[in-house]
Short mmCIF file of C-alpha atoms (C1' of nucleotides) in Angstrom, two decimals:
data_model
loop_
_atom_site.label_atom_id
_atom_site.label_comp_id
_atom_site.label_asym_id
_atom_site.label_seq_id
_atom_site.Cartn_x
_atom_site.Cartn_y
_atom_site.Cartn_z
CA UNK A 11 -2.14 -45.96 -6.32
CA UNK A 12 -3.64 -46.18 -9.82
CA UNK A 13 -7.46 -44.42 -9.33
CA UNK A 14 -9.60 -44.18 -12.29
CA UNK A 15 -11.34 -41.24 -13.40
CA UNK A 16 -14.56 -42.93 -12.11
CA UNK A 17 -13.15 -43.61 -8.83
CA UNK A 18 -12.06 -39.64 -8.76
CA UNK A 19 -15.68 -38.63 -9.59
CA UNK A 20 -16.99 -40.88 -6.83
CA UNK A 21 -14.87 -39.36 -3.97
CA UNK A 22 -15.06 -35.88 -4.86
CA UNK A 23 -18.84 -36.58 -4.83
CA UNK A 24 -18.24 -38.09 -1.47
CA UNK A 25 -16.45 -34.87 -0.54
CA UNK A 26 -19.41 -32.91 -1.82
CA UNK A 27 -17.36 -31.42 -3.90
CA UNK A 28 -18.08 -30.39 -8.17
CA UNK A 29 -16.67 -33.09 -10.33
CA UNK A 30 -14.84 -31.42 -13.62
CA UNK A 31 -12.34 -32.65 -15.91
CA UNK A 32 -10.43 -30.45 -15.09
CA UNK A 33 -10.00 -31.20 -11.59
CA UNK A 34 -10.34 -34.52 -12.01
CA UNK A 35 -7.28 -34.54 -13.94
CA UNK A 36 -5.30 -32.40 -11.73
CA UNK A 37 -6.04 -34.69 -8.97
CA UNK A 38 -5.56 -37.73 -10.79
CA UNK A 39 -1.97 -36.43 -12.15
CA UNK A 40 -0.95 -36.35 -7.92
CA UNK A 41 -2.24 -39.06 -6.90
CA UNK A 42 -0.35 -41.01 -9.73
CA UNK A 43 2.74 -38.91 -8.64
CA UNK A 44 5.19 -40.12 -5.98
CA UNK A 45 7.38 -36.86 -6.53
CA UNK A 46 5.84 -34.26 -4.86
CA UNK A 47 5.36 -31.81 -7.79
CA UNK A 48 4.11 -28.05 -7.97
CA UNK A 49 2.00 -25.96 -9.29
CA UNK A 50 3.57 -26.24 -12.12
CA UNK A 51 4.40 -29.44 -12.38
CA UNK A 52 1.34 -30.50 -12.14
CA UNK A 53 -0.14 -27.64 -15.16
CA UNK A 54 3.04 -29.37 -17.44
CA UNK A 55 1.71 -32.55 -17.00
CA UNK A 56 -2.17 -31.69 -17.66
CA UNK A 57 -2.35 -29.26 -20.35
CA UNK A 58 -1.37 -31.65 -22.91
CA UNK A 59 -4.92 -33.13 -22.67
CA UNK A 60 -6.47 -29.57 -21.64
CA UNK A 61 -4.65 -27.00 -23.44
CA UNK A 62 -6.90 -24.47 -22.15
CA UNK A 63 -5.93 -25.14 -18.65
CA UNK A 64 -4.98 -21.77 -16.80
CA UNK A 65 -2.66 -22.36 -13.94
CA UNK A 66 -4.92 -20.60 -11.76
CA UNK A 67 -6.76 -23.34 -12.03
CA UNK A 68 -4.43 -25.83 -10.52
CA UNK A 69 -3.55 -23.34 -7.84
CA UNK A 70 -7.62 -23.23 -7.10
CA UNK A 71 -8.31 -26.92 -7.55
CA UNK A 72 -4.94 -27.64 -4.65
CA UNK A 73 -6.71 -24.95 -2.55
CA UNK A 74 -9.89 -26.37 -2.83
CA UNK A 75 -8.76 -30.06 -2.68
CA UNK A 76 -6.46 -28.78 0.13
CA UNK A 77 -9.49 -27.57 2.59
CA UNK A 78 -11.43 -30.61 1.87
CA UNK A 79 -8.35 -32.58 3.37
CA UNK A 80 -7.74 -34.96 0.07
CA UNK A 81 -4.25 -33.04 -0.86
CA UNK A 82 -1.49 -31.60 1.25
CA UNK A 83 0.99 -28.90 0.86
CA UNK A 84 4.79 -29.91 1.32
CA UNK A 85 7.21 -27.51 1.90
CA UNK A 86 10.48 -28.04 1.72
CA UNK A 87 12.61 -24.79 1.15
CA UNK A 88 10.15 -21.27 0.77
CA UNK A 89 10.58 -21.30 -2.78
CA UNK A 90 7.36 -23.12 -4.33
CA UNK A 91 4.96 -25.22 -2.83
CA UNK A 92 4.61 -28.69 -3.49
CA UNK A 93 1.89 -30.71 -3.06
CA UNK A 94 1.14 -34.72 -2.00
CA UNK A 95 -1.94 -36.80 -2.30
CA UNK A 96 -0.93 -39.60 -0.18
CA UNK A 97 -2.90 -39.50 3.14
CA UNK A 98 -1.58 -41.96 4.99
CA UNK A 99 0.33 -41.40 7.47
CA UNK A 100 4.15 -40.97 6.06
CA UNK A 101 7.66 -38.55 6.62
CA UNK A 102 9.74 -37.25 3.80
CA UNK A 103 13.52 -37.92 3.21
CA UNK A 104 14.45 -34.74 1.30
CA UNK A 105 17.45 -34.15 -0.70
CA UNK A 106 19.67 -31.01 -0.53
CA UNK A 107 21.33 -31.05 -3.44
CA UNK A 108 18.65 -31.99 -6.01
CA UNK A 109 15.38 -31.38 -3.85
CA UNK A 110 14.00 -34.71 -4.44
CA UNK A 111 11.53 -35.64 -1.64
CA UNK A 112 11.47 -39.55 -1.03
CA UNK A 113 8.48 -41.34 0.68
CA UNK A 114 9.16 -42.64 3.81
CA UNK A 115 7.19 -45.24 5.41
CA UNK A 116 8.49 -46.74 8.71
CA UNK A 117 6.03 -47.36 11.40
CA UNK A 118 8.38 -46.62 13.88
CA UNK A 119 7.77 -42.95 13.28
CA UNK A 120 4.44 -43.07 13.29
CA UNK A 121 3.86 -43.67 17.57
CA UNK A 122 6.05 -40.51 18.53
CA UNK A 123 5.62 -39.60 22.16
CA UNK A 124 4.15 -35.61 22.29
CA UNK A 125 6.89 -33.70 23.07
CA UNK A 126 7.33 -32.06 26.49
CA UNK A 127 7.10 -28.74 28.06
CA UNK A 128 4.32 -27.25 25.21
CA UNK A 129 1.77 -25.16 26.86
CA UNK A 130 -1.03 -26.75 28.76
CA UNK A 131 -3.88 -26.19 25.81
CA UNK A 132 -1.92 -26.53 23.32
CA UNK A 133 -3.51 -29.18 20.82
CA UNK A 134 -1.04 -31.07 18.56
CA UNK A 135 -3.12 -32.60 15.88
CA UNK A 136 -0.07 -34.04 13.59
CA UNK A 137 3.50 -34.00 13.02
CA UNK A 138 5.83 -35.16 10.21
CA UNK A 139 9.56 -35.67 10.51
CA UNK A 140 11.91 -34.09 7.71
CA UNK A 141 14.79 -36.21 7.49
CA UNK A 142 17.85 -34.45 5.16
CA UNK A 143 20.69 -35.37 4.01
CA UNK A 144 22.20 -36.17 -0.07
CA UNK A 145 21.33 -38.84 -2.71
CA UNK A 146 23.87 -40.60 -4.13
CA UNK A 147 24.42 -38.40 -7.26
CA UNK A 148 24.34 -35.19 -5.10
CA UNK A 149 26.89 -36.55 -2.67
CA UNK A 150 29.74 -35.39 -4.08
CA UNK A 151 28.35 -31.94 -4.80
CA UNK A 152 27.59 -31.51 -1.06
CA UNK A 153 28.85 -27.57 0.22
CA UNK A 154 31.72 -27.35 3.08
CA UNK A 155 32.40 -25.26 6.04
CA UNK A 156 28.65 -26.12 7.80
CA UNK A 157 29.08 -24.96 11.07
CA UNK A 158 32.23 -23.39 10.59
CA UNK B 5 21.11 -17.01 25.11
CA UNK B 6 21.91 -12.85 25.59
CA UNK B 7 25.14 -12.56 23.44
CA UNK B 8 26.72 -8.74 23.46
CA UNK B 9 28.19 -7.27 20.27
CA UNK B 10 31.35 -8.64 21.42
CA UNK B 11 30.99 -12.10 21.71
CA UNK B 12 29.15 -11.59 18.46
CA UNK B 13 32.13 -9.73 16.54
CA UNK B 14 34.18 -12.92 18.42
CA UNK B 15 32.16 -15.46 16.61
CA UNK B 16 32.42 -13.80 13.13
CA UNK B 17 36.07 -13.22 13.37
CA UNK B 18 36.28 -17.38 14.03
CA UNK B 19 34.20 -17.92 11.13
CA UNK B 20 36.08 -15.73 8.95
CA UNK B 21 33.48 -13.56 8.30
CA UNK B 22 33.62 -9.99 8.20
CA UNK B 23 32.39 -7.92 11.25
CA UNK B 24 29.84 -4.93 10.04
CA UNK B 25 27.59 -3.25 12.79
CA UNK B 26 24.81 -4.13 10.45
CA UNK B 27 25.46 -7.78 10.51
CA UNK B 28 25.75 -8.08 14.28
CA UNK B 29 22.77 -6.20 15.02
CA UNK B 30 20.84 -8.46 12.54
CA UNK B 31 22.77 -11.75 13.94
CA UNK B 32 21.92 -10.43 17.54
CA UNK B 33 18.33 -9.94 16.80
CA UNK B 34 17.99 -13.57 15.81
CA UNK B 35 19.92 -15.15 18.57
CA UNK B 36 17.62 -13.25 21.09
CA UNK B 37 14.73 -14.48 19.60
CA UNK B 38 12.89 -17.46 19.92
CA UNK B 39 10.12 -16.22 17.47
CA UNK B 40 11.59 -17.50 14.61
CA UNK B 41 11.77 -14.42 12.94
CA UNK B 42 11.19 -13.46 8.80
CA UNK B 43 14.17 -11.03 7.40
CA UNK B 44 10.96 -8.28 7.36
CA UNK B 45 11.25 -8.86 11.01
CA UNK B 46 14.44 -8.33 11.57
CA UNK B 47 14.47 -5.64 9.48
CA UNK B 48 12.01 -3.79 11.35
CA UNK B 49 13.61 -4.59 14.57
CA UNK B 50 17.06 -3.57 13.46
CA UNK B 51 15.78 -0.35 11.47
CA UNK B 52 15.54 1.86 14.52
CA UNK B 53 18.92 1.36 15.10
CA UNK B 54 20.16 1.86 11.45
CA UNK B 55 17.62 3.94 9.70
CA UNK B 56 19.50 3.67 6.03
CA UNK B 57 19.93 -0.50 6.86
CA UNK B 58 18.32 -2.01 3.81
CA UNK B 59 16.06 -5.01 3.35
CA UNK B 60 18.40 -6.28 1.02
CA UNK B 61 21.68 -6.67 3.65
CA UNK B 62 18.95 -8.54 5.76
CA UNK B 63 18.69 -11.05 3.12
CA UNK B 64 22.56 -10.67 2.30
CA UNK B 65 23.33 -11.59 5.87
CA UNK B 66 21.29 -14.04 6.58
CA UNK B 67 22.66 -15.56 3.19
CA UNK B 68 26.04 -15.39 4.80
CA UNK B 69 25.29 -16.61 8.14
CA UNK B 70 23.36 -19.77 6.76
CA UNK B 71 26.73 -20.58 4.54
CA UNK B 72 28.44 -19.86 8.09
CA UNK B 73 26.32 -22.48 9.77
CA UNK B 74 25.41 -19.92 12.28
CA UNK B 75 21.63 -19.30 11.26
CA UNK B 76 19.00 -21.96 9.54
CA UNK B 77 16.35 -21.52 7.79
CA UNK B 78 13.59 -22.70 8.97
CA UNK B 79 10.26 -23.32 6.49
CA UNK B 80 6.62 -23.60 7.99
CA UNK B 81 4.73 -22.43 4.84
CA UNK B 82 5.41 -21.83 1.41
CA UNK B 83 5.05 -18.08 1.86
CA UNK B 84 7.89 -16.73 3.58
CA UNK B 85 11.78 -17.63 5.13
CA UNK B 86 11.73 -17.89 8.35
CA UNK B 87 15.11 -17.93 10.76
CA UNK B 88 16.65 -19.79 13.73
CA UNK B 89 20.00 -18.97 15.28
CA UNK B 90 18.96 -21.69 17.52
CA UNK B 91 21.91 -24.46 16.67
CA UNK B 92 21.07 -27.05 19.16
CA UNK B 93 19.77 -30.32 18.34
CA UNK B 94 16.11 -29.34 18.09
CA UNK B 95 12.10 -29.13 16.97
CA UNK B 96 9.18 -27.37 16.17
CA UNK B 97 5.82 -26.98 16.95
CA UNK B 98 3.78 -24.99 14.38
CA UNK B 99 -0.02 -23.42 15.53
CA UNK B 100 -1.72 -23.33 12.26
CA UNK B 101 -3.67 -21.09 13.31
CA UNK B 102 -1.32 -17.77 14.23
CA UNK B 103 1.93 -19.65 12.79
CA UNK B 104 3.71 -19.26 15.61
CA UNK B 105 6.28 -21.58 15.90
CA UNK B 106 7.63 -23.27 19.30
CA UNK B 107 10.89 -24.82 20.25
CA UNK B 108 10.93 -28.24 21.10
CA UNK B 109 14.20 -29.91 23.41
CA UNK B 110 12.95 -33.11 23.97
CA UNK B 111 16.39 -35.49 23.92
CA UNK B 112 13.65 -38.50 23.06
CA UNK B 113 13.33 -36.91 19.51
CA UNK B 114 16.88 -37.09 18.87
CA UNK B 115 17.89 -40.36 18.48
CA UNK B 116 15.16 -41.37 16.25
CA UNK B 117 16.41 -44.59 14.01
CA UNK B 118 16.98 -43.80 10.47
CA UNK B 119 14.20 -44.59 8.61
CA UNK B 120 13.95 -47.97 6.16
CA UNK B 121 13.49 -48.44 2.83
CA UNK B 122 15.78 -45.79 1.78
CA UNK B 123 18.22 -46.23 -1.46
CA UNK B 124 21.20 -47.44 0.07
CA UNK B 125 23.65 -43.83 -0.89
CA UNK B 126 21.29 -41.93 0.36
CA UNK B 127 23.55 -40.05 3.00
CA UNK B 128 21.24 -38.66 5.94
CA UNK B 129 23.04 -35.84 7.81
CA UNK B 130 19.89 -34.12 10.29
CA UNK B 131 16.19 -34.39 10.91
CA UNK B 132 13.31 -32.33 12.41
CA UNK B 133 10.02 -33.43 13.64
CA UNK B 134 7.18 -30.71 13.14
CA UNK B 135 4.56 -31.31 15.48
CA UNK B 136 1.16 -28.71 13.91
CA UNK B 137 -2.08 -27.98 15.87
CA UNK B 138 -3.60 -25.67 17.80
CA UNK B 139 -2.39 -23.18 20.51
CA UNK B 140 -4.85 -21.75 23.17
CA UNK B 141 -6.42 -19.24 21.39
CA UNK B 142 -6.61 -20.58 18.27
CA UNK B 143 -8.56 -23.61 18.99
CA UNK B 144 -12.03 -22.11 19.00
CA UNK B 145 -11.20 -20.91 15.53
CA UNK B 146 -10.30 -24.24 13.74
CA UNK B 147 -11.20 -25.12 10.04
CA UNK B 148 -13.79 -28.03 10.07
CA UNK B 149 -13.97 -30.46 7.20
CA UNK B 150 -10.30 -31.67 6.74
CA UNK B 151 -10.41 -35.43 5.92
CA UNK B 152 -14.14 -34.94 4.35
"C1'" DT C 30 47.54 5.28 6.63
"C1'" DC C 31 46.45 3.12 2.27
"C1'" DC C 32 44.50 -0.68 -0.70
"C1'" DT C 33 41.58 -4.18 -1.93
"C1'" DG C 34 37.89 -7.04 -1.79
"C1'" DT C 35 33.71 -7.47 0.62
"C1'" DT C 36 29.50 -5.25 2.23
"C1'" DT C 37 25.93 -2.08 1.85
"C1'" DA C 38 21.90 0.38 -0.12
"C1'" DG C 39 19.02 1.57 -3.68
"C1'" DG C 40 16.42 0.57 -7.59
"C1'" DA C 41 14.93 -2.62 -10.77
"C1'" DA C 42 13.81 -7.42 -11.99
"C1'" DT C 43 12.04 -11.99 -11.12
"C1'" DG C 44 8.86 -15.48 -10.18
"C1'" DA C 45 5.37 -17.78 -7.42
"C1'" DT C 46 0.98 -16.91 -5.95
"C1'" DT C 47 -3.35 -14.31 -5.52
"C1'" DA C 48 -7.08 -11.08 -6.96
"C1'" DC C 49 -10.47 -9.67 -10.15
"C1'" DT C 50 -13.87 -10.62 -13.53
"C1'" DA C 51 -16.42 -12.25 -17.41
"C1'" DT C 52 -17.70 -16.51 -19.39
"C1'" DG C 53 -18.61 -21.46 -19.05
"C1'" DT C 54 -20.51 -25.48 -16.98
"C1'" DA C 55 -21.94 -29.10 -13.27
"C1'" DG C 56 -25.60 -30.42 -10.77
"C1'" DC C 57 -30.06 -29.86 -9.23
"C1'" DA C 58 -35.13 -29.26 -9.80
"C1'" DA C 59 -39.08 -28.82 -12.58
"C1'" DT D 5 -34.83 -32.87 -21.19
"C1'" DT D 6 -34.56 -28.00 -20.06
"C1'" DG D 7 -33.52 -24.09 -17.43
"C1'" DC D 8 -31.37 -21.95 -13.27
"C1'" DT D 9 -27.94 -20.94 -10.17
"C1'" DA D 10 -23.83 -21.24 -7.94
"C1'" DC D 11 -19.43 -22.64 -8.45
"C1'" DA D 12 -15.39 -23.40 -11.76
"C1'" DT D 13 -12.46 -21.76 -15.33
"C1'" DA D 14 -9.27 -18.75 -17.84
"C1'" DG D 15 -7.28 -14.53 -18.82
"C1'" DT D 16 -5.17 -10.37 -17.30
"C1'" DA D 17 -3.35 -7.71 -13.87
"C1'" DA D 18 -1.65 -7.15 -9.19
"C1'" DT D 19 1.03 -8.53 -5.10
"C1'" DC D 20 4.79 -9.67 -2.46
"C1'" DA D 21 8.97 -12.12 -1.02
"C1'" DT D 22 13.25 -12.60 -2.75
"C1'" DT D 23 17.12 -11.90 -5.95
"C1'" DC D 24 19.93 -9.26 -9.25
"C1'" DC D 25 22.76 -5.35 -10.48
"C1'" DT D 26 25.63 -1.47 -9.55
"C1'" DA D 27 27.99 2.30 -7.41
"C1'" DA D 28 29.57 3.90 -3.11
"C1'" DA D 29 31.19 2.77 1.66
"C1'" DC D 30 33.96 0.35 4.69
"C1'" DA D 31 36.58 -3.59 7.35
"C1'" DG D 32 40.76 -5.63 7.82
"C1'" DG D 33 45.26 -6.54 6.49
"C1'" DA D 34 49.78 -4.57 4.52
#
DNA sequence: TCCTGTTTAGGAATGATTACTATGTAGCAA
DNA sequence: TTGCTACATAGTAATCATTCCTAAACAGGA
């Protein structure tokens, strides 16, 4: 998923949304990204070429790239948002040692049955499954007594 | 699930965990409720009971339960913990509207395959599927534009 | 009953996120 | 190209959930 700057301008003008460097770069830095970064991630990794960047921006641009659907918050434990610019349809492997959120692609997942016994009108427009467990270097880190 | 202060005192003496009037009241409170409840929740709901109970032993507690296995966390949104002492095999569906959050016991869901494409020590222990959408009355009310 | 280590409560600190606001700039129209 | 206007940016300050720190209280075992 390499998009140019050009190809960025072109689809937020599709989106009808304004076209800035700034946000352009932002948005190209997560698309790029397989790792899910934050806020702050993402500010790190852009204010090289914009040292004027506030983060405020970057929280702004995700909100604003968030409502027009072309970036999605992640959340894996309350602590910090992170954010994801692949659309297609996808589940996360997450890490509980070292956080890491892995890609996961398996078309099996993507036919799930809806689940029984919701209310009548209730309207389930997606759903993601959160597998967890430990990488390999985290393994032997892993806490005891779960369940106790 | 209606658990007295007994069988809760019980359960914490087999865990090995201390048994404070505090920490049963705010353990009861969670097992009686399928809301999915933040600590401010509990807090309020436990307050009544004991006025000088502080925020903080909320958040101490529910520490100490989650090392106990006895309460999850569960995460919807970046914003705020919320808390299950739900420990059946389970999922959730989210309204993304009022953020209420639904149990799901479908025994479909859990025997889902583990997903491919993985790195091989990767060491998968659980996994949730969150359905989102729409309840009843917050249907009318849904954000347009997503997916521009 | 007494002792000891854990728990509690209060206040202060932290850190992510949001609010406010003045200045800058993209995009449109003349 | 130029000028206008609304939206974007950046800086500072505020907010709010959560954590840290500490002294006093208390549960559970000796």
């Amino acid at each position: 998923m390499n998009l140019s700057l050009d190809d960025i301008r072109q689809k937020f003008r599709d989106c009808g949304l304004k076209s800035t460097p700034q946000r352009a770069s932002i948005y190209q830095a997560l698309v790029n990204s397989t790792a899910h970064p934050t806020a702050e991630d993402l500010f790190a990794q852009v204010s090289p070429t914009y040292p004027m960047l506030s983060l405020n921006t970057v929280y702004y641009t995700l909100t604003v790239l968030g409502s027009a659907g072309l970036v999605q918050e992640v959340n894996i434990g309350h602590d910090r948002a992170r954010y994801d610019a692949n659309l297609s349809p996808h589940h996360h492997v997450i890490c509980q040692g070292c956080q890491d959120i892995i890609d996961v692609m398996d078309s099996r997942l993507d036919s799930l049955a809806p689940p029984t016994g919701l209310p009548k009108d209730f309207d389930i427009t997606s759903y993601q499954v959160a597998f967890r467990g430990y990488c390999g270097s985290c393994r032997q880190s892993q806490s005891p007594n779960k369940g106790c």
